[in-house]
Coordinates of C-alpha atoms and ligand atoms in Angstrom, one line a residue:
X1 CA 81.5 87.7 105.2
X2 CA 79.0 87.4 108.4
X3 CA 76.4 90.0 108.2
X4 CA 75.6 92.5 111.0
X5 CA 72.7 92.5 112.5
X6 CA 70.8 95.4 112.6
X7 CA 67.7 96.0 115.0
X8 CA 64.4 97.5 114.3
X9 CA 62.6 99.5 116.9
X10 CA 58.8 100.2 116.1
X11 CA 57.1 103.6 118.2
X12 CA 53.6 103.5 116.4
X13 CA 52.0 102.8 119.2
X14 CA 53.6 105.5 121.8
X15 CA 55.0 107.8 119.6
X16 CA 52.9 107.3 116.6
X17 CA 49.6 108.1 119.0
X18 CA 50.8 111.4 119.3
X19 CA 49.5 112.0 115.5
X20 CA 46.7 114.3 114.9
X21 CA 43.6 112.5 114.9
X22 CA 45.1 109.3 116.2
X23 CA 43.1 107.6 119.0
X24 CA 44.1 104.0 119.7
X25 CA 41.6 101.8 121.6
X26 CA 43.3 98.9 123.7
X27 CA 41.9 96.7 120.9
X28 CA 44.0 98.6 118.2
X29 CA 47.1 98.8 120.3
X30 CA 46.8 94.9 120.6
X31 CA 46.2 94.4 116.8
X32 CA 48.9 96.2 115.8
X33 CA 51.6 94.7 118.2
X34 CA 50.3 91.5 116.7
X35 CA 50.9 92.6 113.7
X36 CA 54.5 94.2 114.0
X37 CA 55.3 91.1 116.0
X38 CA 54.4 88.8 112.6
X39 CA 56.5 91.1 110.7
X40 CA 59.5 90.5 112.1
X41 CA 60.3 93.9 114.4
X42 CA 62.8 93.4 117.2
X43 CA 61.2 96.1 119.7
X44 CA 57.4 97.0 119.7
X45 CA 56.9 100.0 121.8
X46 CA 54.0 100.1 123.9
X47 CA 52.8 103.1 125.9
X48 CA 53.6 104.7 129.1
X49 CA 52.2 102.3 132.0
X50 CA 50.4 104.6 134.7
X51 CA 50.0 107.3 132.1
X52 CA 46.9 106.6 131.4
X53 CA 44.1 103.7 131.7
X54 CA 44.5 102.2 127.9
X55 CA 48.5 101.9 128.2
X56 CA 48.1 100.3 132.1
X57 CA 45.7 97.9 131.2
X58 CA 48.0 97.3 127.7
X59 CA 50.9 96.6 130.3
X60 CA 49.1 95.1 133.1
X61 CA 49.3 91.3 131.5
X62 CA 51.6 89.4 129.2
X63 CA 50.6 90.0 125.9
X64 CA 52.8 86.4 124.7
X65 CA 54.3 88.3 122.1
X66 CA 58.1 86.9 120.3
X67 CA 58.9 90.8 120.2
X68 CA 60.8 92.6 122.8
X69 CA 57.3 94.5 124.4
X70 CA 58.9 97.5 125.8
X71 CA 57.0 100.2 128.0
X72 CA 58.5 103.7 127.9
X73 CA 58.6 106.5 130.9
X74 CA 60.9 109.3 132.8
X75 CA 63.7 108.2 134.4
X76 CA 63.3 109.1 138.3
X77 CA 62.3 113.0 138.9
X78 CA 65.3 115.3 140.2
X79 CA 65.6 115.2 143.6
X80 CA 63.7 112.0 144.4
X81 CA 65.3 108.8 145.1
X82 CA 64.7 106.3 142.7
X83 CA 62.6 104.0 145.4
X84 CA 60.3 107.3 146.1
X85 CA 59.3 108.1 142.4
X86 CA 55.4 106.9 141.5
X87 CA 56.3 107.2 138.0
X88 CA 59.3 105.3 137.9
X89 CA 57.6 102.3 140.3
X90 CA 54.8 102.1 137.5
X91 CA 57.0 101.6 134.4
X92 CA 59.5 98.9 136.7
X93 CA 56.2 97.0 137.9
X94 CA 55.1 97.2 134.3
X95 CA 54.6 93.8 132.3
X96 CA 57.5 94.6 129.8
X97 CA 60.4 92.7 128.3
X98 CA 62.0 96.3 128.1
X99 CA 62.5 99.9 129.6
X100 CA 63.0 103.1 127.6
X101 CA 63.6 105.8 129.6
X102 CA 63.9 109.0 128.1
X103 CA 66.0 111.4 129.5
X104 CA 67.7 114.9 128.8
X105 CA 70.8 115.3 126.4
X106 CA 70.8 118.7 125.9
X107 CA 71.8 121.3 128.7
X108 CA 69.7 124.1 128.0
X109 CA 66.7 121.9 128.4
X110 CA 68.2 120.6 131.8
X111 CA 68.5 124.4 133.1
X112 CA 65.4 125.6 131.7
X113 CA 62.5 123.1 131.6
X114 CA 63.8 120.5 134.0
X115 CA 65.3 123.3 136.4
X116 CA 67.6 121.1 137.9
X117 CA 71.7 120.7 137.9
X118 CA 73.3 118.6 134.9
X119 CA 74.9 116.2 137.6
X120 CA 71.4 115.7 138.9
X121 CA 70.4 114.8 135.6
X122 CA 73.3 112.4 134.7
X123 CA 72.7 110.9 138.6
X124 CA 68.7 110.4 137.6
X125 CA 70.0 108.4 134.1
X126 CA 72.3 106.1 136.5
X127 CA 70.1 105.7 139.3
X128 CA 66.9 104.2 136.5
X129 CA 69.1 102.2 134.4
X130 CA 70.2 100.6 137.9
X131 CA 67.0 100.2 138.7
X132 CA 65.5 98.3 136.2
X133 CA 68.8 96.5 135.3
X134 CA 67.6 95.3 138.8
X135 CA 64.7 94.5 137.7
X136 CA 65.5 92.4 135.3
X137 CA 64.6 94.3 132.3
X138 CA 66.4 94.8 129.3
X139 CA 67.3 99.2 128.5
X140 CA 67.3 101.8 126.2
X141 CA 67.8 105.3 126.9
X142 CA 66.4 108.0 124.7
X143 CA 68.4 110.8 125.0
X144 CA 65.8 113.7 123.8
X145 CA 67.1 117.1 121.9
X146 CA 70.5 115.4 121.1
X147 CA 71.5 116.3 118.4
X148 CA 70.2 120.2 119.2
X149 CA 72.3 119.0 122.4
X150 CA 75.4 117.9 121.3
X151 CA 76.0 121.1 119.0
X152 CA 75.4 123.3 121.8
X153 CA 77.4 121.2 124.9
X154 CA 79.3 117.8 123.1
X155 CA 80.7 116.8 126.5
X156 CA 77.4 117.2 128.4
X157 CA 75.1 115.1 125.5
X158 CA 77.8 112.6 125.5
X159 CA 78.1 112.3 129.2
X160 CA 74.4 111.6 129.1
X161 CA 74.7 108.7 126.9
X162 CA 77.8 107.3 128.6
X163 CA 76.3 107.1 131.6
X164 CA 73.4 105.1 130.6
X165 CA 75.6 102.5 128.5
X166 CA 78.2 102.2 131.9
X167 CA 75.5 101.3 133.8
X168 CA 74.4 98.5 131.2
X169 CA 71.9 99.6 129.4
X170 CA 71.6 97.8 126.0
X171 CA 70.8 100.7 124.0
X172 CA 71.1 104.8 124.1
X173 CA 69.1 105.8 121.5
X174 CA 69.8 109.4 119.7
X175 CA 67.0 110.8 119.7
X176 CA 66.2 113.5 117.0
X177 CA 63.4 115.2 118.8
X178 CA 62.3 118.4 116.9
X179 CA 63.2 117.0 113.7
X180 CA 66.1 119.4 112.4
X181 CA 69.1 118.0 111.7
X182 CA 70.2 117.2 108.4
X183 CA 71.8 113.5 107.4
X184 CA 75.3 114.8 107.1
X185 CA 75.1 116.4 110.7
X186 CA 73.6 113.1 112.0
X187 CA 76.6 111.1 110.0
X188 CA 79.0 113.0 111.5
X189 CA 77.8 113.2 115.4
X190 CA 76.4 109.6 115.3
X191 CA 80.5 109.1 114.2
X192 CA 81.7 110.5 117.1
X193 CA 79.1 109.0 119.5
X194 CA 80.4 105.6 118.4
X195 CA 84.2 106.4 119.1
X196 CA 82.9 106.6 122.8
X197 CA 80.4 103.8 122.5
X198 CA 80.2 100.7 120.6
X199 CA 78.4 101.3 117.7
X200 CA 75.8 98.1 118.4
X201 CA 74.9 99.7 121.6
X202 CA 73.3 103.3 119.8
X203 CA 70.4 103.7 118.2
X204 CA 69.0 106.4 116.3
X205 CA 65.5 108.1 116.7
X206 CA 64.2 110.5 113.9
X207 CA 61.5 112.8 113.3
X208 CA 60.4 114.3 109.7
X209 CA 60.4 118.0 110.0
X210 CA 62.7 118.4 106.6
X211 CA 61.3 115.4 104.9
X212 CA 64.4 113.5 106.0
X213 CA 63.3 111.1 108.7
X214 CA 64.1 108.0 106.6
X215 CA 67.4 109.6 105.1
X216 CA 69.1 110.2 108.5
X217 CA 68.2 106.8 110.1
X218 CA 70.3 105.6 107.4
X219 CA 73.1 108.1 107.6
X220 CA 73.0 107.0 111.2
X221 CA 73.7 103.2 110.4
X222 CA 76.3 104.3 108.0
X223 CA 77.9 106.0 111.1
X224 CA 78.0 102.8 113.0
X225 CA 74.4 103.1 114.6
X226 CA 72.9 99.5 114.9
X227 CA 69.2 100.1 115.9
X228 CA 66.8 102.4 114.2
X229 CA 63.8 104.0 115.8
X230 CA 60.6 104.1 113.9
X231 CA 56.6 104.0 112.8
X232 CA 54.4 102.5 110.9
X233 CA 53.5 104.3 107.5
X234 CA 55.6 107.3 109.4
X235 CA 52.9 108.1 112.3
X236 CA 54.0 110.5 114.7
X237 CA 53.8 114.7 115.8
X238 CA 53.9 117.0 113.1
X239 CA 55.9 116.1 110.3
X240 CA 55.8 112.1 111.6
X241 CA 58.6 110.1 112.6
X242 CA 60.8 107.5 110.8
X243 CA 58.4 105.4 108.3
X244 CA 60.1 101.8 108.7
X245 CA 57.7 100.5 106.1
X246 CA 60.2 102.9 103.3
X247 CA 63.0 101.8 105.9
X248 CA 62.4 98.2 106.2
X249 CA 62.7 97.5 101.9
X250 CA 65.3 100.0 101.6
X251 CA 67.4 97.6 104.0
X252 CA 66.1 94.2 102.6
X253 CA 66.6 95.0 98.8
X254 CA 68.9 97.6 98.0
X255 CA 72.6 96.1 97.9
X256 CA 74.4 98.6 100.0
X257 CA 72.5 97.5 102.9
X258 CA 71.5 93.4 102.4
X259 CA 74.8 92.8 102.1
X260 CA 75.9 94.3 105.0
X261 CA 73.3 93.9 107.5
X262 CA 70.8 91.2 108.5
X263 CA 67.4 92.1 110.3
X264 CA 64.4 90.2 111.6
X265 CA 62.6 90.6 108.6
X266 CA 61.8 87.7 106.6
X267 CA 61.2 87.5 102.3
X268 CA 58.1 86.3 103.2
X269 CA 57.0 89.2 106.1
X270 CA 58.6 92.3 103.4
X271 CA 56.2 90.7 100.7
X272 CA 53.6 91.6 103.2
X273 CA 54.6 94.9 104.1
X274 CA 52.0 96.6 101.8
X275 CA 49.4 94.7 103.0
X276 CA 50.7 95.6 106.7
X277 CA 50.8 99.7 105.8
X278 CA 47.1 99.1 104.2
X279 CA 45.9 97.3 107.6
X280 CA 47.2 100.1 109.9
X281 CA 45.1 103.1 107.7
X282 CA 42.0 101.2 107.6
X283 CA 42.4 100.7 111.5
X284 CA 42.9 104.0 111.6
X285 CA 40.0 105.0 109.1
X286 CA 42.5 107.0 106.3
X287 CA 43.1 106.8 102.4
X288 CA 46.3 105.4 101.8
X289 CA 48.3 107.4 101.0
X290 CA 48.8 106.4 96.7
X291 CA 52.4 107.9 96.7
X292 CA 53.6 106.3 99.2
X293 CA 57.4 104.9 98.1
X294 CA 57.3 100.9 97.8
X295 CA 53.9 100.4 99.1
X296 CA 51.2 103.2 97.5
X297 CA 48.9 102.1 95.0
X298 CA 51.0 104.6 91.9
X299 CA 54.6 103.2 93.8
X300 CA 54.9 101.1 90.4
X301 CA 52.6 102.8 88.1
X302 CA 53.0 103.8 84.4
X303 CA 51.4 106.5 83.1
X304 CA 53.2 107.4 79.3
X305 CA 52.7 105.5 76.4
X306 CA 56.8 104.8 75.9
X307 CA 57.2 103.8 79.1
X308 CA 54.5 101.4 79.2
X309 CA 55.2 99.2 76.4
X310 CA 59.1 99.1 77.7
X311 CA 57.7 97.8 81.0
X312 CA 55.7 94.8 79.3
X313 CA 59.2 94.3 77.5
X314 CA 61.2 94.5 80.4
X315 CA 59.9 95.3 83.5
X316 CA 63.3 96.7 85.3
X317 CA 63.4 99.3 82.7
X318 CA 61.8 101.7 84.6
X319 CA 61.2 99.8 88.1
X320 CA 63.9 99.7 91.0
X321 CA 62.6 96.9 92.7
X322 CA 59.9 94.0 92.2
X323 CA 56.6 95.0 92.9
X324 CA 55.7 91.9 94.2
X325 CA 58.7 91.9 96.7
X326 CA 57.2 94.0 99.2
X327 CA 53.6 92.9 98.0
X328 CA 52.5 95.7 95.3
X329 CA 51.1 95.5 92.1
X330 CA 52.6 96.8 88.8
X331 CA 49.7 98.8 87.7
X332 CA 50.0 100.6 83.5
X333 CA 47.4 103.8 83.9
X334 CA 44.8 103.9 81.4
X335 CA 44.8 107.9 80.5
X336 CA 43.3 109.9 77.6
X337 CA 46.9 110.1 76.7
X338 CA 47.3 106.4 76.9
X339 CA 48.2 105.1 73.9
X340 CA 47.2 101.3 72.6
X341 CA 50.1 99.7 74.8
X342 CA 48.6 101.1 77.9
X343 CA 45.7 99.4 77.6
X344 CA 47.5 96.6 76.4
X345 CA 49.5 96.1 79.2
X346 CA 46.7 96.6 81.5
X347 CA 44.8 94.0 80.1
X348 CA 47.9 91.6 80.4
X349 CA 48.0 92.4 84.4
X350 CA 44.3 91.9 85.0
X351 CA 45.0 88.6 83.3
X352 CA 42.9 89.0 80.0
X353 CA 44.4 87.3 76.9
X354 CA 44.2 89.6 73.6
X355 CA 45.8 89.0 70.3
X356 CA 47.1 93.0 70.3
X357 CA 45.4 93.5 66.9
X358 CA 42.1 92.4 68.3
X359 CA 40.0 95.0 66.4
X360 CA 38.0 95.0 69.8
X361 CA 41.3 96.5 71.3
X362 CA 41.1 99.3 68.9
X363 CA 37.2 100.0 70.3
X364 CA 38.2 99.6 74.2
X365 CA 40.6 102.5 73.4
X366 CA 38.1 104.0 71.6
X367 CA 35.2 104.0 74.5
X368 CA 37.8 104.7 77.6
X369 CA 38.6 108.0 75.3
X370 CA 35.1 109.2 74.7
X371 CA 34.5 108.6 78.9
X372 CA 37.1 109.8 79.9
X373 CA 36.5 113.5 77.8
X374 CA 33.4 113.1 79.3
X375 CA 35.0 112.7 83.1
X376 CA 35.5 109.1 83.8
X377 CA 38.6 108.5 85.4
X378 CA 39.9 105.0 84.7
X379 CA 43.4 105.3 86.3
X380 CA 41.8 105.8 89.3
X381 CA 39.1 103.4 89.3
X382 CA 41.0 100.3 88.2
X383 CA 38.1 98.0 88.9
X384 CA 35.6 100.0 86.7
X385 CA 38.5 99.7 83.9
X386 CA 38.5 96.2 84.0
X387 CA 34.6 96.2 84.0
X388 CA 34.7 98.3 80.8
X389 CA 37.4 96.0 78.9
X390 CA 36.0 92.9 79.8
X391 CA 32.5 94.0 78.5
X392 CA 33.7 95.3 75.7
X393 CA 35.7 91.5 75.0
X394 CA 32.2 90.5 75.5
X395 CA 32.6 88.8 78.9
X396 CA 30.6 90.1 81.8
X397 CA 27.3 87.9 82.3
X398 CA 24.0 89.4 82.7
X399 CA 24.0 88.6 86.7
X400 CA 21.0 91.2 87.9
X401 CA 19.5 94.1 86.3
X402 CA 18.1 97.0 88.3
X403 CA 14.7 97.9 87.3
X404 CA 14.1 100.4 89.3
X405 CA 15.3 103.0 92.5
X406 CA 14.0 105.1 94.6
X407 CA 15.6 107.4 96.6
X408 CA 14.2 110.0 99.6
X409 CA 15.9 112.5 101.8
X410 CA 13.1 113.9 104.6
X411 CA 13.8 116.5 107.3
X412 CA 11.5 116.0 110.3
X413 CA 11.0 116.5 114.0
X414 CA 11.1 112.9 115.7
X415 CA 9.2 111.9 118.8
X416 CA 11.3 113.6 120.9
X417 CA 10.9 117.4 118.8
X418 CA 14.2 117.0 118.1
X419 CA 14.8 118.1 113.7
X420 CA 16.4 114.8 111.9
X421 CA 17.0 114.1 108.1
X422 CA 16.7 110.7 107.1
X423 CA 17.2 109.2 104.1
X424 CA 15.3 106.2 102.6
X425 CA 16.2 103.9 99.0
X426 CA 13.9 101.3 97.4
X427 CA 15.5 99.2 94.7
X428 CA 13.7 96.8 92.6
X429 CA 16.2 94.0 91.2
X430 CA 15.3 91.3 89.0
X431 CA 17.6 88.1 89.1
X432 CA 17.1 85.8 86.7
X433 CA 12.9 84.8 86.4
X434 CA 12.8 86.7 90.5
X435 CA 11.7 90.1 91.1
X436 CA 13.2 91.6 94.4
X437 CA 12.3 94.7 96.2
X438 CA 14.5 96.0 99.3
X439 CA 13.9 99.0 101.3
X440 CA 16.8 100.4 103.7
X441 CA 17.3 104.0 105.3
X442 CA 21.0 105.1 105.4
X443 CA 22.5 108.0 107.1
X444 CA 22.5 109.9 103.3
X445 CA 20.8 108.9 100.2
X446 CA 24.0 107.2 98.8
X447 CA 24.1 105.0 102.3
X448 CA 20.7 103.9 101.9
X449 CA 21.2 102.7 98.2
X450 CA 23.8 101.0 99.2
X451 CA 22.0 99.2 101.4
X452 CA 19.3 98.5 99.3
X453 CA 21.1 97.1 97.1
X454 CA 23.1 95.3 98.9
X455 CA 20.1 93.7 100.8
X456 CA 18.6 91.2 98.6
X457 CA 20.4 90.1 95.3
X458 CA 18.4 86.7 95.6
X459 CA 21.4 83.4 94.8
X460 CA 24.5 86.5 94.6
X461 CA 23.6 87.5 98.0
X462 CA 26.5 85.4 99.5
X463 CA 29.1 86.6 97.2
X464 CA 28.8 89.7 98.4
X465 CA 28.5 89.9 101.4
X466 CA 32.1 90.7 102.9
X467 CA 32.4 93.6 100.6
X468 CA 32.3 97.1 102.5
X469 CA 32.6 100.5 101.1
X470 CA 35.9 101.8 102.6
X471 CA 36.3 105.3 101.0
X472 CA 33.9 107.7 98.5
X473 CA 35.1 110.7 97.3
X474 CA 33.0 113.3 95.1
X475 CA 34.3 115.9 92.3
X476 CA 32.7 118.3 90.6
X477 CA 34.3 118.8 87.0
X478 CA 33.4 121.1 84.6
X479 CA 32.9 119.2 81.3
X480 CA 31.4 120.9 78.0
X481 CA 28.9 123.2 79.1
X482 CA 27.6 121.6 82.0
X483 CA 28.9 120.6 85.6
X484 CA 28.8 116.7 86.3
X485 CA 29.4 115.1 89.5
X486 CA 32.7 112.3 89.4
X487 CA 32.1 109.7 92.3
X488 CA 34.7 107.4 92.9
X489 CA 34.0 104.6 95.5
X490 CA 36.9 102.3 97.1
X491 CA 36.1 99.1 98.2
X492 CA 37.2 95.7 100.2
X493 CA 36.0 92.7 100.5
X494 CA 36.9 89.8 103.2
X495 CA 40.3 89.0 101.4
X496 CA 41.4 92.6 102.0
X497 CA 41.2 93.1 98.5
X498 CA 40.4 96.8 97.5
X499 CA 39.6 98.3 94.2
X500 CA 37.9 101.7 92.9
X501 CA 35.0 102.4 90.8
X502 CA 34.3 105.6 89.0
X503 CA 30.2 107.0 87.8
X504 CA 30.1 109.8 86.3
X505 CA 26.3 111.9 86.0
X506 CA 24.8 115.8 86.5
X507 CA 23.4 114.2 89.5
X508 CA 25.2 113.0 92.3
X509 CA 22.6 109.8 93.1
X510 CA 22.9 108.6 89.8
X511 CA 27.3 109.1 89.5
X512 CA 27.0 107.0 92.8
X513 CA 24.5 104.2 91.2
X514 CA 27.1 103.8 88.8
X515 CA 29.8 103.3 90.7
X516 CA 28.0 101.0 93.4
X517 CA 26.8 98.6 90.6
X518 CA 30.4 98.7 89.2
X519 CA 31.9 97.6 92.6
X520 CA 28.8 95.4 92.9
X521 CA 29.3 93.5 89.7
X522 CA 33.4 93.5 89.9
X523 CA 32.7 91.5 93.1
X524 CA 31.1 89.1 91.1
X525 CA 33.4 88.6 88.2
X526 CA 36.0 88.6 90.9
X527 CA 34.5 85.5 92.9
X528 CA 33.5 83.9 90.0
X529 CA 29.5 83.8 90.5
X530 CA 28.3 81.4 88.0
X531 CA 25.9 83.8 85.0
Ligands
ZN601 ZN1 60.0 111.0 119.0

């Protein structure tokens, strides 16, 4: 049997800037249409041309994308032609493949905040679909509040979307918009939406206020909906919108969908998609979020002892999918509860061979125990894990040693009287028979012994040098009597490769020593540097 096709419609960049703390530059906007585009999404939704300068420069050329680039707007103002409407002129003369206008579904919101007549607003939804239609541009409609609409007025909401899809637009798009309604109310008025028009012509738009986002775009395509609305890693106002990275595996690998529907989404793009959900926090400068379903770091990992060594038996004992099918890593937690098959299996991931009764097995365990009672956290620092077992197997050369560091925080008026606190790190390295000394000031002590150390390490230098500190995150535990300081430092280097370190001291400088030279050194094993 032919599958359907369903269509995926991505917001990040219009309704996804609306996030807290989300700023996108032209550069970002341009980036991440790229990279939506590479994935495989139908429609990549732009901006609002004319709204402001980053979105009318975004649609003032042709951004030679194979995605539908759609710009979004009002459909013309009450009581304005749709010839005399600014607004409306921007978004046509807009360098789009598509218009989505959004428009009014529910009638309270028509009397109240639009303060005009519900013909008036069913005339302004003909009149702009016309009008671009005549244009030459493909159409959606949003219709905003209507679910909240169709429960208070069913004939009014549906008139709404009837009139857009009679005058040809492609889509009307049901549009969720305070994030309320609960899957078996969207099942049910998505149903009846789709006796009145064809299913393959309505879309469905959710937000996340009950956590449910992802749950009713599907109970929408089990209603007959055949395009759902949503972000990237679940961007949006408040709660967020749709997350199509959960959406988009959910439809490729689970049966009840892939057998029914087709999308633009390749094997080959979905075992990219955590890669893709990586690249869009550290544009935006966040920590992935670890939990994430299908694409967080602890999405496939094993923390108890029994369920560990059943993994290395069988790995769909306790996953749903393949990891590697939407481009995770299985991952076996090393924990003071780990037992030996923990660390077993870790060691079989990282790709270190091991007869399992390796008395140096026994001793790893051993060690990652006595650290970790003394606040080392290897399951979160997988990098300084691997440092420990592969040291401990006897196989980390001797690449550089540290002889010496010196760090200096000074609070001072400058030239111009005004009080600044610099920091400033010597670090004396000898490599091989060379003795190196770097100097660097930082913006903090731990910036400027970065540098430092990262300045001169003689014939490593140029293995190291795409690796950038991407994240560093400071606890204070309480451990015995005294309080130590737990530093755990993320990392990248220019494969988009990240990993974690962990250093562990009473004093802050010296916790993050430990874990620089950890991601220091794992970037050398990891490239391959010759000893
Ligand atoms: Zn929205």
């Amino acid at each position: 049997m032919a599958r359907e096709r369903l269509y995926l419609f991505d917001t990040t960049l219009r309704d996804g800037a609306q996030t807290n703390g989300v700023d996108f530059t032209l550069a970002d906007k341009l980036a991440i249409a790229r990279m939506l585009d590479e994935l495989g999404i139908d429609y990549v939704e732009g901006g609002y041309p004319g709204a402001n300068p980053t979105d009318t420069e975004l649609f003032s050329a042709d951004r030679k994308l194979g995605t539908t680039f759609t710009a979004f707007g009002m459909t013309r103002r009450p009581g304005r032609s749709a010839s005399n409407d600014p607004g409306l002129a921007a978004l046509l003369d807009a360098h789009a493949d598509a218009i989505c206008f959004v428009a009014k579904s529910w009638d309270y919101h028509v009397r109240v905040a639009l303060e005009t007549t519900e013909e008036e607003n069913i005339a302004s939804i003909r009149d702009s679909v016309r009008a671009a239609k005549a244009r030459g541009k493909e159409v959606l409609l949003d219709c905003e509040h209507f679910f909240d609409g169709y429960k208070a007025n069913p004939e009014f909401a549906l008139a709404c979307a009837k009139a857009a899809y009679e005058e040809g637009a492609r889509w009307v798009v049901l549009c969720d918009t305070n994030g309320g309604t609960l899957p078996h109310e969207v099942e049910r008025i998505v149903g009846a939406v789709c006796k009145a028009i064809p299913g393959d012509h309505v879309g469905i738009h959710a937000h996340n206020d009950t956590e449910q986002a992802v749950a009713n775009s599907f109970a929408a395509v089990l209603a007959g909906a055949r395009q759902i609305q949503g972000t990237l890693n679940g961007l949006g106002e408040r709660c967020g919108n749709a997350n199509l990275v959960s959406i988009i595996p959910t439809l490729k690998l689970k049966r009840e969908f892939a057998d029914r529907f087709e999308t633009g989404i390749s094997e080959g793009a979905l075992r990219k998609l955590a890669q893709v959900s990586h690249a869009l926090d550290e544009r935006l400068n966040r920590a992935p979020n670890r939990h994430a379903p299908y694409v967080g770091e602890s999405a496939f990992a094993t923390k108890a002892g029994i369920h560990a060594s059943a993994i290395l038996k069988d790995p769909a004992t306790y996953e749903h999918v393949a990891p590697e099918s939407v481009g995770n890593k299985r991952k076996v937690l090393v924990s003071e509860q780990a037992g030996k098959s923990n660390v077993l299996a870790e060691l079989e991931r990282i790709g270190i061979k091991v007869d399992k009764n390796d008395p140096r097995v026994a001793r790893l365990l051993e060690v990652v125990k006595e650290r970790e009672t003394i606040g080392y956290a290897y399951e979160a620092a997988d990098a300084s894990f691997e440092l420990l077992a592969r040291r401990t197997l006897g196989r980390v050369p001797d690449y550089f040693e540290v002889t010496q560091f010196d760090v200096n925080v000074e609070q001072r008026f400058n030239a111009k009287g005004e009080q600044v606190t610099v920091a400033m790190a010597v670090v004396k390295v000898k490599v091989g028979d060379d003795s190196l000394i770097s100097a660097a000031e930082g913006n903090g002590p731990v910036n400027a012994l970065d540098q430092a150390l990262r300045k001169d390490l003689g014939k490593y230098q140029k293995f190291i040098e795409g690796l950038t500190l991407t994240d560093y995150r400071v606890r204070i535990l309480n451990a015995g009597t005294e309080a130590v300081t737990r530093v755990l430092i993320e990392s990248e280097d220019e494969n988009g490769e990240r990993w974690t370190t962990v250093g562990v001291s009473p004093n802050i400088i010296d916790a993050s020593f430990q874990a620089l030279m950890d991601s220091v050194i794992f970037k050398l094993v990891k490239s391959g540097a010759p000893a």
